[in-house]
Coordinates of N, CA and C in Angstrom, one line a residue:
X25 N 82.1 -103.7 51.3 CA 82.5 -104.4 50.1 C 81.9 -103.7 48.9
X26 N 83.2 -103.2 47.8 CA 82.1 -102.6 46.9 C 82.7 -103.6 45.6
X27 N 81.9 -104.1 44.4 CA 82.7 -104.7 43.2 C 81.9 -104.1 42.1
X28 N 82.6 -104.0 40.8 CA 81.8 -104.0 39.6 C 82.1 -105.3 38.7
X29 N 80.8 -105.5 38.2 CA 81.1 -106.9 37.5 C 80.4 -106.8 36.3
X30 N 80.7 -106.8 35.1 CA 80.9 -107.4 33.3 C 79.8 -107.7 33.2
X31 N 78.8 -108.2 32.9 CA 78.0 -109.2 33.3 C 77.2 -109.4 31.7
X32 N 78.1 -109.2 30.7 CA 77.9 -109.0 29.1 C 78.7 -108.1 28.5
X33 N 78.2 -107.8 27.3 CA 78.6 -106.2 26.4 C 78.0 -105.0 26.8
X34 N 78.7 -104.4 27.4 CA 77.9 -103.1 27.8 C 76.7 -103.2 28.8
X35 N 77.2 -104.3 29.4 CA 76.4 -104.4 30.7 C 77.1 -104.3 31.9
X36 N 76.8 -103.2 33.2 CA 77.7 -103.9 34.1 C 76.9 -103.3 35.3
X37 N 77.5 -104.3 36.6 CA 76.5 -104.3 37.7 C 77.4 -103.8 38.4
X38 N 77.4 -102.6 39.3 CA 78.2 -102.2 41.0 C 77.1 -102.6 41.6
X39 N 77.8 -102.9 42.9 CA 77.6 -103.3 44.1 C 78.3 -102.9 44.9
X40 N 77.9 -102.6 46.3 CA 78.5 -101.8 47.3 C 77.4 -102.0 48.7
X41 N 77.9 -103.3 49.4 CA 77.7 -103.5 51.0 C 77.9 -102.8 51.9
X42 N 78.1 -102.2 53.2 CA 78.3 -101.9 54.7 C 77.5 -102.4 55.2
X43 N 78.4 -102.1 56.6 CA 77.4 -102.6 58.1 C 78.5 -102.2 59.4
X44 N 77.8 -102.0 60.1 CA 78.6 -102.0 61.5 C 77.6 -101.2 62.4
X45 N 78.3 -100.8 63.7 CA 77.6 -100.8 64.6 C 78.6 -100.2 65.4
X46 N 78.0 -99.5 67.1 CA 79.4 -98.7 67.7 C 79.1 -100.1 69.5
X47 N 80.5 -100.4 69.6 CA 80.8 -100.8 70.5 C 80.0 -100.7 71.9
X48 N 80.1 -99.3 71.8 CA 79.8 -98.5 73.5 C 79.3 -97.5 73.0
X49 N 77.9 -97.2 72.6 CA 77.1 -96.2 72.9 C 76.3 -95.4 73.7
X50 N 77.1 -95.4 74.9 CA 76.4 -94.8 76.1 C 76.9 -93.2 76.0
X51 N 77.8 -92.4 75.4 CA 78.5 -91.1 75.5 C 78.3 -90.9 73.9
X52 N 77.5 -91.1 73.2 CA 77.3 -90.7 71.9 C 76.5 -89.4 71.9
X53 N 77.0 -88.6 71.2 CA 75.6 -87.4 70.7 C 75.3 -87.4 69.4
X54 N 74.4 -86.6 68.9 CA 73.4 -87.2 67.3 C 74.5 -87.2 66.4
X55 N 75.6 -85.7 67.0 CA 76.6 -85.9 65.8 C 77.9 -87.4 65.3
X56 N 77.4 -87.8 66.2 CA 78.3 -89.4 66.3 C 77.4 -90.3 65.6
X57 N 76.2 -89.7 65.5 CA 75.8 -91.5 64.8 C 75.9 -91.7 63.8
X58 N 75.3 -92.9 63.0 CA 75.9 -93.5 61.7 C 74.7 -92.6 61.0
X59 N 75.2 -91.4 60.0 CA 74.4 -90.7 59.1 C 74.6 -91.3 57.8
X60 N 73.1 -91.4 57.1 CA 73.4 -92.1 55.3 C 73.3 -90.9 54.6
X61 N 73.4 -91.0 53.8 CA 73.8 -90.3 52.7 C 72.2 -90.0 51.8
X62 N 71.2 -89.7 52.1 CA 70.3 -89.3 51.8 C 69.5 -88.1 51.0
X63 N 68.5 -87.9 50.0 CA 68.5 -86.7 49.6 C 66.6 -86.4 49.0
X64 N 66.5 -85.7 49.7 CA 65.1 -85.5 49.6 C 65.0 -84.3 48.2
X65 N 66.0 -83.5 47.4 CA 65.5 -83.3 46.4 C 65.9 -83.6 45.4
X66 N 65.4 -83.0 44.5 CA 64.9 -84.0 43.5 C 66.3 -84.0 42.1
X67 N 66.9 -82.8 42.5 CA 68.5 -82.8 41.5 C 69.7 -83.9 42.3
X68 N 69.6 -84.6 41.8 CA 71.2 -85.7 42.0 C 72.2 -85.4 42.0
X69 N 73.5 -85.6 43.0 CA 75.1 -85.3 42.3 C 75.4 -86.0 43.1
X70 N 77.0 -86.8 42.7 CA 77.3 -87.3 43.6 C 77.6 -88.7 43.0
X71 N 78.0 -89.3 43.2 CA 78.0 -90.9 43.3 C 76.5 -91.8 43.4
X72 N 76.2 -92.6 42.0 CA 75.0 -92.8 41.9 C 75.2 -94.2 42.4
X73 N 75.7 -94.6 43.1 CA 76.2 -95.5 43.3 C 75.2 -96.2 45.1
X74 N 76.3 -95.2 46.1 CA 75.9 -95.1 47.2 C 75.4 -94.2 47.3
X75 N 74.7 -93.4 47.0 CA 73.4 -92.5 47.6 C 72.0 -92.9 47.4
X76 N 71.4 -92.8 48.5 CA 69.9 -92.8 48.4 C 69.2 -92.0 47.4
X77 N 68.2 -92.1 47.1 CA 67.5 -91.1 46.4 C 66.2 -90.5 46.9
X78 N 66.0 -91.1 48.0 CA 64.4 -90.0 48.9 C 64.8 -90.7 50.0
X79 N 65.5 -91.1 50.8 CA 65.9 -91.0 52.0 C 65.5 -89.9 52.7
X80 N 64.9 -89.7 53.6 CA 64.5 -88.6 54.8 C 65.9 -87.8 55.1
X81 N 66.4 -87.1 55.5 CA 67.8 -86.7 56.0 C 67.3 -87.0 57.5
X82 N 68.5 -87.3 58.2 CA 68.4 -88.1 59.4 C 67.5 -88.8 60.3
X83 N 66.4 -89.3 59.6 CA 65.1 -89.9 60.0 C 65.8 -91.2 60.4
X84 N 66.7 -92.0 60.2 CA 67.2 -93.5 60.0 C 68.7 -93.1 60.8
X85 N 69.0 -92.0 61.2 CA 70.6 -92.2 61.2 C 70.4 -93.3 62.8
X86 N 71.7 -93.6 63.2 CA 71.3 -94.8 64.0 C 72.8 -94.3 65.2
X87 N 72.4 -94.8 66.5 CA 73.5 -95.3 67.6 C 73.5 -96.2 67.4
X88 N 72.9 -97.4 66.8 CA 73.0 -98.5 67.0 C 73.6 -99.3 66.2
X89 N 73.1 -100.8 65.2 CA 73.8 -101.0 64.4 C 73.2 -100.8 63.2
X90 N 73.4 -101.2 61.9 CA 73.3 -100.6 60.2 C 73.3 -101.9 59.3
X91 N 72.9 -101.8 58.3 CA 72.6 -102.5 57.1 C 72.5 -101.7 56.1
X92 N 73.5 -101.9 55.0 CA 73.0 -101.2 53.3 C 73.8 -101.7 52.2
X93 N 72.9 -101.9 51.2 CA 73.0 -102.4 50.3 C 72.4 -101.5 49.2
X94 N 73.4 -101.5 48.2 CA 73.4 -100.6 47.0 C 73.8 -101.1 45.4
X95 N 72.8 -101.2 44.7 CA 73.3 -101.7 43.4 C 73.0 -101.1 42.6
X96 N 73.4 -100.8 41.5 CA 73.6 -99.8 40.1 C 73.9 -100.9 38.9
X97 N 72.6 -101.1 38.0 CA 73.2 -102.3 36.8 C 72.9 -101.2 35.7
X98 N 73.9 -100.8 34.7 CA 73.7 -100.4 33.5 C 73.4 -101.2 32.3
X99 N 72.7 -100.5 31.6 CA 72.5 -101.6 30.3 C 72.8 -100.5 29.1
X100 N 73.5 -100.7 27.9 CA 73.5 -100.1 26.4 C 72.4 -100.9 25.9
X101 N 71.8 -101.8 25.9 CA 70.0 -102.7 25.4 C 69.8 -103.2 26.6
X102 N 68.6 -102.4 26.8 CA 67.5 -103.4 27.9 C 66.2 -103.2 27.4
X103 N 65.4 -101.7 27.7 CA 64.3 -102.0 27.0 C 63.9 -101.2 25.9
X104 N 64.0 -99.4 26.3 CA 64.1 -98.3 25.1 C 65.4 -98.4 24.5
X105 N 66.4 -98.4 25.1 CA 67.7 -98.9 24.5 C 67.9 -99.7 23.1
X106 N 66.4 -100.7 23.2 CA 66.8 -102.1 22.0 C 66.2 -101.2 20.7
X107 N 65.7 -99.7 20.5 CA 65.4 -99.4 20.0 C 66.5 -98.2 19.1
X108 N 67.4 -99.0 17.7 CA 68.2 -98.2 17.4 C 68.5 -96.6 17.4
X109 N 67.7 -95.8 17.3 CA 67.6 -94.9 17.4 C 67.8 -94.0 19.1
X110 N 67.7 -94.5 19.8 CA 67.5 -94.3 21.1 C 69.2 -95.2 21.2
X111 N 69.4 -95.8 20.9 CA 70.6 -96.6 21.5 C 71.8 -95.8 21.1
X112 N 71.7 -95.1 19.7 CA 72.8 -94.9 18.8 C 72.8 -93.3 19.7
X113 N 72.4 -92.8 20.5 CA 72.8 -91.4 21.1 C 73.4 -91.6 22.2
X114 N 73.9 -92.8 22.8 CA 74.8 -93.0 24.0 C 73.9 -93.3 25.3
X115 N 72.5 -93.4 25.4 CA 72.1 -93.2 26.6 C 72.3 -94.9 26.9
X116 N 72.3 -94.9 28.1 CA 72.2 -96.0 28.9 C 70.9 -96.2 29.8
X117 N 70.5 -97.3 29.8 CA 69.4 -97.3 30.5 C 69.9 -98.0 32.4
X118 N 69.5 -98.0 33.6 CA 69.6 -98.3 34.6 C 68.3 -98.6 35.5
X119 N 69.3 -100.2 36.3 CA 68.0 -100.2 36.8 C 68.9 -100.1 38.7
X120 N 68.6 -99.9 39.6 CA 68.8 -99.9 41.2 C 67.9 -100.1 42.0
X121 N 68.8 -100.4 43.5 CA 68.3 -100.9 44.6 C 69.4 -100.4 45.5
X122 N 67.9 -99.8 46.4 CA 69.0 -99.0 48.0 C 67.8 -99.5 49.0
X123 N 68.9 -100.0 49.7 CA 68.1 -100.8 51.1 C 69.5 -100.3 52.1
X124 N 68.5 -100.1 53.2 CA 68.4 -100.2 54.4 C 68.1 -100.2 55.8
X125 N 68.5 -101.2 56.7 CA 67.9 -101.8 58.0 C 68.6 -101.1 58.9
X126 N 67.9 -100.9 59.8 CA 68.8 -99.8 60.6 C 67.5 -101.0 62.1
X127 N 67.7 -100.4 63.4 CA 67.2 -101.1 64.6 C 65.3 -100.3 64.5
X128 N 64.2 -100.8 64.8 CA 63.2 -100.1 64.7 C 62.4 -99.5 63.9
X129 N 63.4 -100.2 62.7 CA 62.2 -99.7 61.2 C 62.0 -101.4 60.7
X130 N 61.0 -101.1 59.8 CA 61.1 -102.8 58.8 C 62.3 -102.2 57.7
X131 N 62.2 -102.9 56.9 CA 63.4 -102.5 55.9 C 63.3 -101.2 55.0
X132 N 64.1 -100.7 54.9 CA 63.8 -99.5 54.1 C 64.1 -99.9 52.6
X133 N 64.1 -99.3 51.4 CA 64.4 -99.7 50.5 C 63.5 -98.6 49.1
X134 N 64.7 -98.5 48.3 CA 64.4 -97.6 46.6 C 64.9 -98.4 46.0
X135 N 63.6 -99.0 44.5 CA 64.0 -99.2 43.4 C 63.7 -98.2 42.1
X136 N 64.8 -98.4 41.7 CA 64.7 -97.5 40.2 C 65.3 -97.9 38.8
X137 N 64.3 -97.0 37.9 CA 64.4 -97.5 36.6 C 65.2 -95.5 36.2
X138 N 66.5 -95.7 35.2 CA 66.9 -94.6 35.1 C 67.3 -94.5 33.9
X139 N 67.7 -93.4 32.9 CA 68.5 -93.1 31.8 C 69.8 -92.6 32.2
X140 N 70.5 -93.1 31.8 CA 72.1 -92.2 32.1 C 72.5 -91.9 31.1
X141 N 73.8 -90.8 30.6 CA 74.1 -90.4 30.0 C 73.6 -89.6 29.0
X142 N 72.6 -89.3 29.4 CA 71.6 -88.3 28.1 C 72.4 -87.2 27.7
X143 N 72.7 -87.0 26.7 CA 73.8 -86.1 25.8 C 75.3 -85.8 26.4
X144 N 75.3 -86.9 27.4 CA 76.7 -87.6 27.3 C 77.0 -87.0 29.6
X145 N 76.1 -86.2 29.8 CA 76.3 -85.5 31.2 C 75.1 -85.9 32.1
X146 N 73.5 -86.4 31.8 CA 72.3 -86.2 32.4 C 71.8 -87.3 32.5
X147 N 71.0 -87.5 33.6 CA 70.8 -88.5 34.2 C 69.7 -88.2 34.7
X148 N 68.3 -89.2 34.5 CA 66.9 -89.2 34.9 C 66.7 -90.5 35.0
X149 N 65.7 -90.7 36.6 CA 65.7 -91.2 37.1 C 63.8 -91.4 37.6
X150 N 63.5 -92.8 37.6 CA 61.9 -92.7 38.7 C 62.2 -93.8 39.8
X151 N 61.9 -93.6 40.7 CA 62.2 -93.8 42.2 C 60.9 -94.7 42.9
X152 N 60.9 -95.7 43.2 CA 59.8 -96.0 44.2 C 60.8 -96.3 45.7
X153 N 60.1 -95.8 46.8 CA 60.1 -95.7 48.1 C 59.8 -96.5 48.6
X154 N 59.8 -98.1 49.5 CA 59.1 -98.8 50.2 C 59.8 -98.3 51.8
X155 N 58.7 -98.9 52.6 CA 59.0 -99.5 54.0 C 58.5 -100.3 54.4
X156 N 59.3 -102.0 54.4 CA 58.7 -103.3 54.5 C 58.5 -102.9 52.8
X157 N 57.1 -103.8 53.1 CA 56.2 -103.8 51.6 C 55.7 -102.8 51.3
X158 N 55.3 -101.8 51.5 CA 54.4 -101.3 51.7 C 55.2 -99.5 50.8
X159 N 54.3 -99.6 50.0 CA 54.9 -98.3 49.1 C 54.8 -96.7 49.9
X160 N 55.8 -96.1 49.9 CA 55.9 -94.4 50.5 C 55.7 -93.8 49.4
X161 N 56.4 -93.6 48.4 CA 55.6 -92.4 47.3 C 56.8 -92.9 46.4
X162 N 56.7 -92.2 44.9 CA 57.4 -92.5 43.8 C 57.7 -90.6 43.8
X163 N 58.8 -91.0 43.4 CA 59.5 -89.5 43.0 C 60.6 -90.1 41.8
X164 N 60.3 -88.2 40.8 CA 61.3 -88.3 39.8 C 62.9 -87.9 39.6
X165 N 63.9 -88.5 39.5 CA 65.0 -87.7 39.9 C 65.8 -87.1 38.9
X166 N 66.6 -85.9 38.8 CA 67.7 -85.4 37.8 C 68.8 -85.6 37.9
X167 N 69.8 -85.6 37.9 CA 71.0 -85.5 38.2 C 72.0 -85.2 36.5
X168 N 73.3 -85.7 37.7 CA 74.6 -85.6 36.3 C 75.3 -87.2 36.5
X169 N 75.8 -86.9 35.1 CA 76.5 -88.3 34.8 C 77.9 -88.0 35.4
X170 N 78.7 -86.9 35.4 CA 79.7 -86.3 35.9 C 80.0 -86.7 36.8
X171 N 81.5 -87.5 37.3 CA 81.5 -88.1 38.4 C 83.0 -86.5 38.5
X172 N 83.1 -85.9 39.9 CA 84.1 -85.3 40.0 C 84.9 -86.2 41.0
X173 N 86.2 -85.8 40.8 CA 87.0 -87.0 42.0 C 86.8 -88.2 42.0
X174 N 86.1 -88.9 41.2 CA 86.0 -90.5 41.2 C 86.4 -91.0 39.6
X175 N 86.6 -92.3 39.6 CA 87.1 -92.7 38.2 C 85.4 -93.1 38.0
X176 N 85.7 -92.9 36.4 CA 84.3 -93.3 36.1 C 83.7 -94.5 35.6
X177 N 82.4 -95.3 36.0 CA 81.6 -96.8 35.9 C 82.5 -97.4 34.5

């Protein structure tokens, strides 16, 4: 399930669900299992959408079954934003959440506070890591606002 929804002026929230699981996993090999989309450095591209931002690379991939949940809320005023000068250059402020349950872990999960659009392409990002409750590390991320092949938020 993915939706974007309005949610004011220049406010808007994606959302984007999966789940599933394989039938018959007795004849699977690693390259069959369910791999996320994970990224342990620190430059972004890609769809800010559904990608992790410190996900392990295949630490979580699963034979089994899956859980994720991904949300991206933009704001034009939230908090540096309500400050005209900072508002009147296009950036957008963001906030996110990437969870996932996979069989054998407590819940995985990143929240983040981000800038988008910084001179209309750049995108910075701070990351906290949980597992359960329990904090893994904070990391800073870069990226691009550039979506290639996708229509854009």
């Amino acid at each position: 399930i993915t939706q974007q929804l309005k949610l004011g002026p220049r406010s808007i929230l994606n959302y984007a669900l999966s789940g599933g699981g394989f039938l018959n996993n007795n004849q699977l090999h690693f390259i069959d299992y369910k791999h996320f989309m994970g990224n342990e450095f620190f430059l972004q591209i890609g769809d800010p959408l559904n990608n992790f931002r410190m996900l392990p690379y295949y630490k979580y991939s699963t034979s089994q079954w899956f859980l994720q949940a991904h949300a991206f809320w933009s704001f034009q005023r939230f908090l540096l934003t309500n400050f005209e000068k900072v508002r009147t250059t296009g950036v957008k402020e963001t906030l996110q959440l990437h969870y996932l349950k996979v069989p054998g872990i407590k819940n995985y999960t990143e929240l983040g506070y981000g800038f988008d659009e910084i001179m209309r392409i750049g995108r910075l990002e701070i990351i906290g890591q949980f597992e359960g409750l329990k904090i893994q590390s904070i990391g800073l991320r870069i990226g691009t606002s550039i979506q290639v092949g996708k229509g854009r938020r």
